[in-house]
Short mmCIF file of C-alpha atoms in Angstrom, two decimals:
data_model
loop_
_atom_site.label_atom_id
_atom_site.label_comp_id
_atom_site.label_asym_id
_atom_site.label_seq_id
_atom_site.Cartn_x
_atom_site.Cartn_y
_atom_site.Cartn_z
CA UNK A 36 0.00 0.00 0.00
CA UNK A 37 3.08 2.24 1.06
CA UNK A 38 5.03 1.85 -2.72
CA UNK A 39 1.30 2.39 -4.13
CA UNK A 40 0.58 5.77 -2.97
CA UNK A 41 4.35 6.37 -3.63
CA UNK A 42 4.19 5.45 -7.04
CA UNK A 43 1.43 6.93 -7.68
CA UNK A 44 2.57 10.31 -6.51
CA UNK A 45 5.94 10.65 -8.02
CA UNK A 46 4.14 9.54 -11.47
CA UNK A 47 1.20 12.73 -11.15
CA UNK A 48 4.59 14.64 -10.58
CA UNK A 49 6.18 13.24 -13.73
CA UNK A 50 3.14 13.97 -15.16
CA UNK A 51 3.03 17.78 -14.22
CA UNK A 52 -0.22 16.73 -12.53
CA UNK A 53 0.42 18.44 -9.22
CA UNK A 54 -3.61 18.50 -8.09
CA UNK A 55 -3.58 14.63 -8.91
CA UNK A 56 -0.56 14.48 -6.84
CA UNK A 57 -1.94 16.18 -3.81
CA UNK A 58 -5.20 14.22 -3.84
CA UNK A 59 -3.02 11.00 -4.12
CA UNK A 60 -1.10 12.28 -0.75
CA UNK A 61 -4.54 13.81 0.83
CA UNK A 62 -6.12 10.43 0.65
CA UNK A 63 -2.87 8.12 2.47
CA UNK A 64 -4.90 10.12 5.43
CA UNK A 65 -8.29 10.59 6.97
CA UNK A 66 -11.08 13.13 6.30
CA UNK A 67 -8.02 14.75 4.59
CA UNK A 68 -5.66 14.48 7.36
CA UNK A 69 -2.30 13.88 5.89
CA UNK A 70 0.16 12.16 8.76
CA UNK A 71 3.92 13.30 8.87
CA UNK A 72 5.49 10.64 7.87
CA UNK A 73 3.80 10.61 4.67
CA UNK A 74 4.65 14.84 4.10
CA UNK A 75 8.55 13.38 4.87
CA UNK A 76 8.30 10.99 2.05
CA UNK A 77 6.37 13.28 -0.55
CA UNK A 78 9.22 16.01 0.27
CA UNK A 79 11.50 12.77 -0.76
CA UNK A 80 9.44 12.05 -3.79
CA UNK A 81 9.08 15.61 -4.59
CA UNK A 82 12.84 16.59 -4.71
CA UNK A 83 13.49 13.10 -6.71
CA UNK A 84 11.45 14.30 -9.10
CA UNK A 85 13.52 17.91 -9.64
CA UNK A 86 11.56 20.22 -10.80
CA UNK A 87 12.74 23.28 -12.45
CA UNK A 88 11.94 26.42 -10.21
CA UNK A 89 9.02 27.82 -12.71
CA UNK A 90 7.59 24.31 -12.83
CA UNK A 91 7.63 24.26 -8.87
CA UNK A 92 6.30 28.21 -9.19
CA UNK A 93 3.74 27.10 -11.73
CA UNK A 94 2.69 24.00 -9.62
CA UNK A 95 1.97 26.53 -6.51
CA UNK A 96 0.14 28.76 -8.32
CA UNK A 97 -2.46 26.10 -9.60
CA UNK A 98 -2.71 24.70 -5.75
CA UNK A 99 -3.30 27.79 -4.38
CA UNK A 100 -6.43 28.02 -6.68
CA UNK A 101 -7.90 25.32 -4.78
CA UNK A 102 -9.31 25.41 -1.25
CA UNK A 103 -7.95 21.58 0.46
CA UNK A 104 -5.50 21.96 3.17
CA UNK A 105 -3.51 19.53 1.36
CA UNK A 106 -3.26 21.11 -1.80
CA UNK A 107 -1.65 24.40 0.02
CA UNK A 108 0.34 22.18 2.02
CA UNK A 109 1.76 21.26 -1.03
CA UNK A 110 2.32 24.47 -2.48
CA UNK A 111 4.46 25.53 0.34
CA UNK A 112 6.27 22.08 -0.06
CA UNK A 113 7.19 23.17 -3.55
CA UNK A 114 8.24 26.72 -2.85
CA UNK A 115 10.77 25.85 0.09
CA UNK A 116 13.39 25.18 -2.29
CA UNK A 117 13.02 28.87 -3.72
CA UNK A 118 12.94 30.70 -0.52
CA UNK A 119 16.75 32.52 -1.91
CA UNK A 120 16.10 32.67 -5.47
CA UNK A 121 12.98 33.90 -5.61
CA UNK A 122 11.99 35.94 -2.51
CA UNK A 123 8.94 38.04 -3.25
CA UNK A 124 6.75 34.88 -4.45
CA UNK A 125 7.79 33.08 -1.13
CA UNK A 126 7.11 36.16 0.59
CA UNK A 127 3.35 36.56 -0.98
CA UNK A 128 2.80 32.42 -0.20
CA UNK A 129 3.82 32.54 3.18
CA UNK A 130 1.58 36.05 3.98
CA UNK A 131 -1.36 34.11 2.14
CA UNK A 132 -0.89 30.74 3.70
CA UNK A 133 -0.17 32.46 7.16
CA UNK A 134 -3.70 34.18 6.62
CA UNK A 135 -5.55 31.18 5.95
CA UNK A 136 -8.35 30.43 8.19
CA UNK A 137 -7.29 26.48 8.57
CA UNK A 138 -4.64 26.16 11.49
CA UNK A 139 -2.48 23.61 9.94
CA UNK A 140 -2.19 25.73 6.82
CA UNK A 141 -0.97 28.14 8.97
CA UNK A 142 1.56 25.64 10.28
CA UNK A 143 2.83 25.05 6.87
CA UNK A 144 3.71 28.74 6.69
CA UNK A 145 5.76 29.16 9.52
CA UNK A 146 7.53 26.19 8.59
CA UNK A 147 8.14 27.76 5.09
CA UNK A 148 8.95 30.78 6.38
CA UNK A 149 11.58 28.94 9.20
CA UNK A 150 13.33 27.11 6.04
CA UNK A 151 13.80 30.70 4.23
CA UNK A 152 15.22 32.05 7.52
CA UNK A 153 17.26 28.99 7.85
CA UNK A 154 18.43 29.07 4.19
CA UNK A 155 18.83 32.77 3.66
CA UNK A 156 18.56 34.43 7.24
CA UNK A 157 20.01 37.67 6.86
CA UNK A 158 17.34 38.81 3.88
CA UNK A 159 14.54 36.70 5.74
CA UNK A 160 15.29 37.95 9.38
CA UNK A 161 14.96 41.54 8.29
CA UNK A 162 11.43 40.59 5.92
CA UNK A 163 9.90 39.03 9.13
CA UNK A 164 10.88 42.70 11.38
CA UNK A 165 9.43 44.65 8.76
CA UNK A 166 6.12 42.12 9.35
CA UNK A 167 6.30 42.05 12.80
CA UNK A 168 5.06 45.97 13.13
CA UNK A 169 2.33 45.04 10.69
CA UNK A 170 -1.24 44.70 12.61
CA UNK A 171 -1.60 41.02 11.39
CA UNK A 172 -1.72 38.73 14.31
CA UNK A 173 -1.31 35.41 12.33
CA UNK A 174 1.51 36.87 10.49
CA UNK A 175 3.39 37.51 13.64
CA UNK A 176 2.25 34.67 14.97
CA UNK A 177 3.83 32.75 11.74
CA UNK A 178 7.14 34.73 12.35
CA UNK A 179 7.24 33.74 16.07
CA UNK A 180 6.86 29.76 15.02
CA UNK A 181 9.43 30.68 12.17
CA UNK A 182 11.99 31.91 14.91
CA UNK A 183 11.76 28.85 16.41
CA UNK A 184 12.22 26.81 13.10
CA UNK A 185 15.81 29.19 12.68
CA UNK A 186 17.07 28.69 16.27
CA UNK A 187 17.52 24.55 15.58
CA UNK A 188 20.28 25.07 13.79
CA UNK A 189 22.16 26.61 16.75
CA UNK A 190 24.30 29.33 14.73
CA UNK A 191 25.72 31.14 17.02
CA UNK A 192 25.38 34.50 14.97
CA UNK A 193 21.58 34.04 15.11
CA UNK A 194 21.22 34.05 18.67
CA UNK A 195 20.69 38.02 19.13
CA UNK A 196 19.51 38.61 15.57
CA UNK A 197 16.56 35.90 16.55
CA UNK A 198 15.95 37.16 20.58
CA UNK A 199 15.20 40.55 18.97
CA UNK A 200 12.92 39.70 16.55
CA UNK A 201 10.72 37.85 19.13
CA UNK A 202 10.98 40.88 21.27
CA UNK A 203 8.44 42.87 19.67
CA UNK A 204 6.24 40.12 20.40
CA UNK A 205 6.26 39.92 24.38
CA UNK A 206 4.35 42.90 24.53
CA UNK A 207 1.63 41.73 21.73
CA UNK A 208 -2.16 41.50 23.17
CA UNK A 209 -3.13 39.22 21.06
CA UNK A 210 -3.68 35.92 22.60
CA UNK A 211 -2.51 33.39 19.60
CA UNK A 212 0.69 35.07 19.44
CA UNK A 213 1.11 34.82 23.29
CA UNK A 214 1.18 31.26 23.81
CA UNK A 215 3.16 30.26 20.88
CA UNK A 216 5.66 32.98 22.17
CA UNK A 217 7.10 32.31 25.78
CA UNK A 218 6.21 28.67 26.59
CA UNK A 219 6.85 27.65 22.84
CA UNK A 220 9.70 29.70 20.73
CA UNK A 221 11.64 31.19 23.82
CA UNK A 222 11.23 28.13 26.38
CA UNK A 223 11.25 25.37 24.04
CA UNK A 224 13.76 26.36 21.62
CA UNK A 225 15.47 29.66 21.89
CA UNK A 226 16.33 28.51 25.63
CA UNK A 227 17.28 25.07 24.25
CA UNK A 228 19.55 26.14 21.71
CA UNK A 229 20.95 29.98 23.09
CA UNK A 230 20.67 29.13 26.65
CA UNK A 231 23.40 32.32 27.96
CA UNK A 232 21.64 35.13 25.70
CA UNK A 233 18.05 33.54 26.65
CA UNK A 234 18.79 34.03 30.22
CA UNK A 235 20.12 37.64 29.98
CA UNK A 236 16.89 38.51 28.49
CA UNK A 237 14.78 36.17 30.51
CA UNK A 238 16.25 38.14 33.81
CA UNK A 239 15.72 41.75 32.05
CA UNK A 240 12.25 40.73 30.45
CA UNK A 241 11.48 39.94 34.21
CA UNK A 242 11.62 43.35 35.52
CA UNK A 243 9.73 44.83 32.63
CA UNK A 244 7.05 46.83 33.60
CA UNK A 245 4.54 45.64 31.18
CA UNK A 246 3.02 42.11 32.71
CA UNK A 247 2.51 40.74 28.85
CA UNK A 248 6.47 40.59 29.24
CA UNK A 249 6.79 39.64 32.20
CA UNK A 250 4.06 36.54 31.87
CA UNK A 251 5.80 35.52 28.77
CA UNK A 252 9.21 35.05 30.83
CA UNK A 253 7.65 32.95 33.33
CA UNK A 254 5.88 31.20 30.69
CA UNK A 255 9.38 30.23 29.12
CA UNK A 256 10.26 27.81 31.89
CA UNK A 257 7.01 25.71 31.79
CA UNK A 258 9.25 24.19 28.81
CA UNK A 259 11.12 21.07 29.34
CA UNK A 260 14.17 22.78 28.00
CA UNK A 261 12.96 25.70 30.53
CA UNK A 262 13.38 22.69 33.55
CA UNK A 263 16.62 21.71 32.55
CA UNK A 264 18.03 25.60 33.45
CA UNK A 265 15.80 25.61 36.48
CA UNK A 266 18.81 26.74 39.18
CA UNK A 267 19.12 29.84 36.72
CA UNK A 268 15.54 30.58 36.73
CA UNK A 269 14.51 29.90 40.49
CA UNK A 270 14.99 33.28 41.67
CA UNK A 271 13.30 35.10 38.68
CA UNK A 272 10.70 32.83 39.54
CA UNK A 273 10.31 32.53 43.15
CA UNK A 274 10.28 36.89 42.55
CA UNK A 275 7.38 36.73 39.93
CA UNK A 276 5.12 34.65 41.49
CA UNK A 277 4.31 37.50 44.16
CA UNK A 278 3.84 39.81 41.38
CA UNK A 279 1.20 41.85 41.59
CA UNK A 280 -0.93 40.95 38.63
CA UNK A 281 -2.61 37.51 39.34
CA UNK A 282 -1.80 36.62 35.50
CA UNK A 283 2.28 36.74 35.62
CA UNK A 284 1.77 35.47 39.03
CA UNK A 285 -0.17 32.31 37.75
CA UNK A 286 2.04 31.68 35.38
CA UNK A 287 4.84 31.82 38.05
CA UNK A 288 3.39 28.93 39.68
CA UNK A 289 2.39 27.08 36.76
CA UNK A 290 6.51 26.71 35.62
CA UNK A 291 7.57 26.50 39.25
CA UNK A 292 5.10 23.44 39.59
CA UNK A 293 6.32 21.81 36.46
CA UNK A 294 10.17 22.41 37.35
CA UNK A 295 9.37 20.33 40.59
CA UNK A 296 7.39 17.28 38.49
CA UNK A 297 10.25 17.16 35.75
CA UNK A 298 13.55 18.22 38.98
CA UNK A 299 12.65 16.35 41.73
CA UNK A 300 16.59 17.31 42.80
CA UNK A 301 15.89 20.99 42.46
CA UNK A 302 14.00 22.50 45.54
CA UNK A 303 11.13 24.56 45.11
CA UNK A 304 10.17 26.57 47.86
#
């Protein structure tokens, strides 16, 4: 059944069929739901296949026509490879796909948009700062997710180019930005892979005096990765969960709790 679908999908390819090919891939799922390991393999398929960059622009274009998840899934598949050599098209896929009102669309453009920082991060970094100012929550949202994409890679250089661009963020109202911020890009990766920078601007996000900021760094050590610094962060901690807004104070307690399931050796007072 595996080499079926397989077959079947590199042939629509060969065929410059790409809506034949995404249907093939939508139904290895169910009701549509396409699992991981199958997006892995069609990436596999996809680049054995090679095509040219305006097939793979081409391709997009007549996916994005078409309203399935899995189709504009797709679409972002075959624009990754282009995120360099043809900016302004990625740029206009990942604000459309960011936009889209299905969440795991969404996903596929920060993951798009974390490849072009990855692949081309000085052009990309300063694309998603210009976007970040911009009133569109799921954009920054995207960007946010995006950091987190960039930070794997562990590139030392990136480390303060990447903590600033989430900056911004700490301070946005907007509640779908907010928990994919603190507890997600800053505690479960930036903290992970830029642990000394993280902490300077854990401490100094701390004392800032708006509570969005200050809830987003006691957020970042609900994270595993935020347990595994938990000496560092005890005292920022144990300081924020008397502050006086119940919300920073909450989430205080929330980390401090978790620290103590996942460091039994560390003690929590």
């Amino acid at each position: 059944m595996t080499e079926d679908w397989e077959a079947a999908f590199a042939g629509a390819l060969r065929k410059g069929d790409p809506l034949a090919a995404a249907t093939i891939l939508r139904n290895t799922g169910e009701n549509g739901w396409v699992k991981r390991a199958q997006w892995l393999r069609a990436r596999e398929l996809l680049d054995q296949v090679a095509p040219a960059p305006f097939v793979r622009r081409d391709w997009a274009s007549r996916l994005f026509a078409h309203p399935r998840r899995a189709d504009r899934e797709l679409a972002a598949m075959l624009l990754a490879p282009l995120v360099a050599s043809h900016r302004a098209e990625v740029e206009r896929a990942v604000l459309r796909l960011a936009r889209d009102d299905r969440w795991d669309v969404r996903e596929a453009a920060a993951t798009l948009l974390g490849e072009a920082l990855d692949k081309d991060f000085e052009h990309w970094v300063s694309i998603c700062r210009d976007h970040m100012a911009k009133p569109d929550a799921r954009v920054r949202r995207a960007i946010v997710v995006a950091a987190k994409h960039a930070a794997r890679s562990r590139a030392p250089e990136r480390a303060g180019p990447l903590l600033d661009l989430v900056e911004p963020a700490l301070r946005d109202p907007d509640q779908y930005v907010r928990r994919n911020l603190g507890p997600f890009a800053i505690g479960d990766q930036l903290l992970r892979s830029y642990p000394e920078e993280t902490l300077a601007r854990l401490a100094r996000w701390a004392k800032d005096p708006d509570e969005t900021v200050r809830w987003n760094a006691a957020m970042a050590f609900t994270s595993a990765a935020g347990a595994q610094y938990a000496e560092r962060g005890l005292a920022l901690l144990q300081t924020l969960a008397n502050d006086e807004s119940r919300t920073v104070a909450r989430a205080a307690g929330s980390a401090l709790r978790r620290i103590q399931r996942r460091r039994p050796d560390v003690e929590v007072v």
